[in-house]
Amino acid sequence: MGMVFGKICVETPKYEMIQSSADYEIRKYPPSVAAEITYEPSEFKGDRDGGFTVLVNYIGLLGNPQNTKPEKIAMTAPVITKTPEKIAMTAPVVTKAGGEGEEGKKLVNMQFLLPAKYRNAEEAPRPVDDRVVIREEGERKYGVVKFGGGAAEEVVKKKVDSLKKSLERDGYKVTGEFLLARYNPTWSLPTFRTNEVMIPVE
């Protein structure tokens, strides 16, 4: 019941707060291990969040884990999405949206950060589904703004534009595409959801 009202009951990533202001926070995250999938929404009947099911199957949240051990892996929050830049698919990025695949189709990258007990990619169970990639994330720094409610595209775009302006105004150099971090399951009431827009900075 708590999750319906936005209670976050799973492990979330640790970070060091570098700066906090009325407009944003600057956070430094330690190295971590992630499971991710990069896809065209058309693979999932146009659902931009279609990769979620594949990642959930990998960790075994709803049944037998789809990894070679097989080992159940605890769910964490947030679910991170981004749009990969136009780079080779051998070097995918976290959930973002915006890169283009074949014939100009938009790609989405979705990522689960694995529990902190997995200190490197070799320690994480190997996925059965070869669409799932295990990768190590190095230490990284983000400008972050938190917001509640739904994370519709137009809402996210406004948050990103505003955050970029604030960071550049204060002398931070933006070093990559934004990430959308969503902390609650889809059945949480929108009013109680926690979301963050994260922009990598130097």
XYZ file of C-alpha atoms in Angstrom:
202
model
C 0.000 0.000 0.000
C 2.862 2.358 0.826
C 4.148 2.182 -2.743
C 0.791 3.437 -4.035
C 1.448 6.558 -1.964
C 5.006 6.966 -3.163
C 6.931 5.197 -0.397
C 10.333 4.091 -1.726
C 11.007 0.681 -0.159
C 14.089 -0.405 -2.135
C 17.800 0.409 -2.183
C 18.689 3.761 -3.753
C 22.173 4.860 -4.815
C 24.398 6.630 -2.304
C 25.902 9.966 -3.318
C 27.877 12.869 -1.908
C 26.112 16.231 -1.895
C 28.527 18.786 -3.356
C 26.158 21.756 -3.431
C 22.501 22.441 -2.750
C 20.621 25.510 -3.936
C 17.029 26.547 -4.507
C 17.347 25.552 -8.193
C 19.268 22.271 -8.097
C 21.704 19.964 -6.313
C 25.179 18.937 -7.430
C 25.813 15.294 -6.514
C 28.803 12.998 -6.884
C 27.999 9.311 -7.319
C 30.522 6.528 -6.637
C 31.199 3.742 -9.163
C 28.339 1.279 -9.626
C 27.200 -1.611 -11.805
C 24.147 -1.376 -14.047
C 21.988 -3.619 -16.220
C 20.696 -1.821 -19.287
C 18.896 -2.265 -22.559
C 18.882 0.015 -25.618
C 15.932 -0.340 -27.967
C 13.489 1.232 -30.374
C 10.018 1.607 -28.808
C 8.575 -0.043 -31.936
C 10.038 -3.330 -30.609
C 7.488 -3.028 -27.784
C 4.467 -1.811 -29.775
C 5.569 1.816 -29.396
C 5.941 1.651 -25.604
C 8.891 3.858 -24.603
C 9.107 1.916 -21.317
C 8.984 -1.485 -23.018
C 12.516 -2.362 -21.917
C 11.381 -2.413 -18.290
C 9.924 -5.918 -18.640
C 13.191 -7.253 -20.068
C 15.200 -5.830 -17.149
C 12.657 -7.062 -14.595
C 12.935 -10.548 -16.105
C 16.733 -10.394 -15.789
C 16.591 -9.699 -12.033
C 13.685 -12.114 -11.461
C 11.292 -9.626 -9.893
C 8.161 -11.393 -11.184
C 9.364 -14.967 -11.665
C 12.456 -17.002 -12.435
C 15.484 -14.750 -12.964
C 16.618 -14.679 -16.584
C 20.306 -14.919 -15.742
C 22.732 -17.803 -15.964
C 23.111 -18.475 -12.211
C 20.046 -18.101 -11.868
C 20.031 -15.575 -9.018
C 17.292 -13.213 -7.874
C 18.579 -9.641 -7.735
C 16.881 -7.070 -5.531
C 15.065 -4.253 -7.324
C 16.533 -0.795 -6.757
C 15.355 2.728 -7.507
C 15.425 4.788 -9.591
C 14.798 3.363 -13.052
C 16.977 5.532 -15.300
C 16.227 6.320 -18.923
C 18.017 8.387 -21.518
C 18.303 8.911 -25.234
C 21.655 7.691 -26.481
C 23.818 9.999 -28.513
C 24.582 8.906 -32.062
C 27.381 6.558 -31.103
C 28.129 2.949 -31.897
C 25.755 0.528 -30.188
C 28.794 -1.180 -28.636
C 28.954 1.735 -26.206
C 25.351 2.304 -25.075
C 24.339 4.928 -22.536
C 21.759 5.048 -19.491
C 17.754 5.666 -20.053
C 17.834 8.575 -22.313
C 15.851 9.258 -25.412
C 17.012 10.978 -28.563
C 19.567 8.963 -30.471
C 18.600 7.435 -33.746
C 18.909 3.843 -34.856
C 18.300 2.456 -38.303
C 16.245 4.648 -40.617
C 16.244 7.488 -38.077
C 14.176 5.666 -35.462
C 14.464 7.037 -31.924
C 16.300 4.871 -29.425
C 15.680 4.634 -25.694
C 18.181 3.384 -23.152
C 16.847 2.088 -19.831
C 19.018 1.176 -16.880
C 18.677 -0.469 -13.482
C 21.520 0.197 -11.064
C 22.295 -3.133 -9.396
C 22.541 -3.398 -5.585
C 25.811 -2.045 -4.143
C 26.971 -5.565 -3.229
C 27.927 -6.027 -6.905
C 31.217 -4.138 -7.057
C 32.071 -4.890 -10.689
C 30.474 -6.331 -13.825
C 32.051 -9.766 -13.301
C 30.234 -10.178 -9.959
C 26.807 -9.614 -11.514
C 24.926 -12.632 -12.935
C 25.186 -12.838 -16.724
C 21.901 -12.119 -18.570
C 20.256 -14.868 -20.616
C 18.727 -12.239 -22.935
C 21.577 -10.770 -24.992
C 19.733 -7.444 -25.225
C 20.655 -6.849 -21.580
C 24.145 -5.411 -21.105
C 25.978 -5.304 -17.750
C 28.255 -2.314 -17.484
C 30.293 -0.485 -14.897
C 29.588 3.178 -14.260
C 32.558 5.183 -13.003
C 32.383 8.018 -10.503
C 30.223 10.767 -11.956
C 28.832 14.184 -11.086
C 25.344 15.461 -11.906
C 23.250 18.558 -11.578
C 19.904 17.271 -10.317
C 16.406 18.664 -9.964
C 13.668 16.700 -8.212
C 9.978 16.919 -9.105
C 6.748 15.126 -8.318
C 3.816 14.013 -10.440
C 3.984 12.450 -13.873
C 7.086 12.545 -16.064
C 5.448 13.353 -19.396
C 7.816 14.378 -22.189
C 6.841 18.057 -22.151
C 7.234 18.277 -18.355
C 10.670 16.665 -18.517
C 11.763 18.967 -21.361
C 10.887 22.064 -19.308
C 12.801 20.715 -16.297
C 15.842 19.922 -18.463
C 15.856 23.358 -20.134
C 15.520 25.150 -16.799
C 18.222 23.028 -15.133
C 20.659 23.545 -18.020
C 20.189 27.315 -17.838
C 20.758 27.337 -14.077
C 23.893 25.182 -14.319
C 25.405 27.246 -17.133
C 24.546 30.466 -15.312
C 26.532 29.221 -12.315
C 29.554 28.176 -14.371
C 29.031 24.417 -14.633
C 29.971 22.721 -17.900
C 27.344 20.252 -19.151
C 29.143 17.126 -20.406
C 26.369 14.924 -21.801
C 22.689 14.161 -22.273
C 20.170 14.294 -19.439
C 18.926 11.251 -17.552
C 15.394 10.771 -16.271
C 15.276 8.954 -12.916
C 11.909 7.589 -11.749
C 11.637 6.196 -8.228
C 8.145 4.728 -8.102
C 6.271 1.912 -9.828
C 3.585 2.778 -12.362
C 0.806 1.996 -9.874
C 1.934 4.771 -7.500
C -0.500 7.679 -7.555
C 1.023 10.422 -9.751
C 0.731 13.011 -6.960
C 3.071 10.962 -4.755
C 5.709 10.037 -7.354
C 9.328 11.142 -7.123
C 11.258 11.918 -10.308
C 14.601 13.550 -11.036
C 16.235 15.069 -14.067
C 20.008 14.561 -13.933
C 22.524 16.335 -16.170
C 26.212 15.301 -16.123
C 28.572 18.165 -15.304
C 32.278 18.781 -14.771
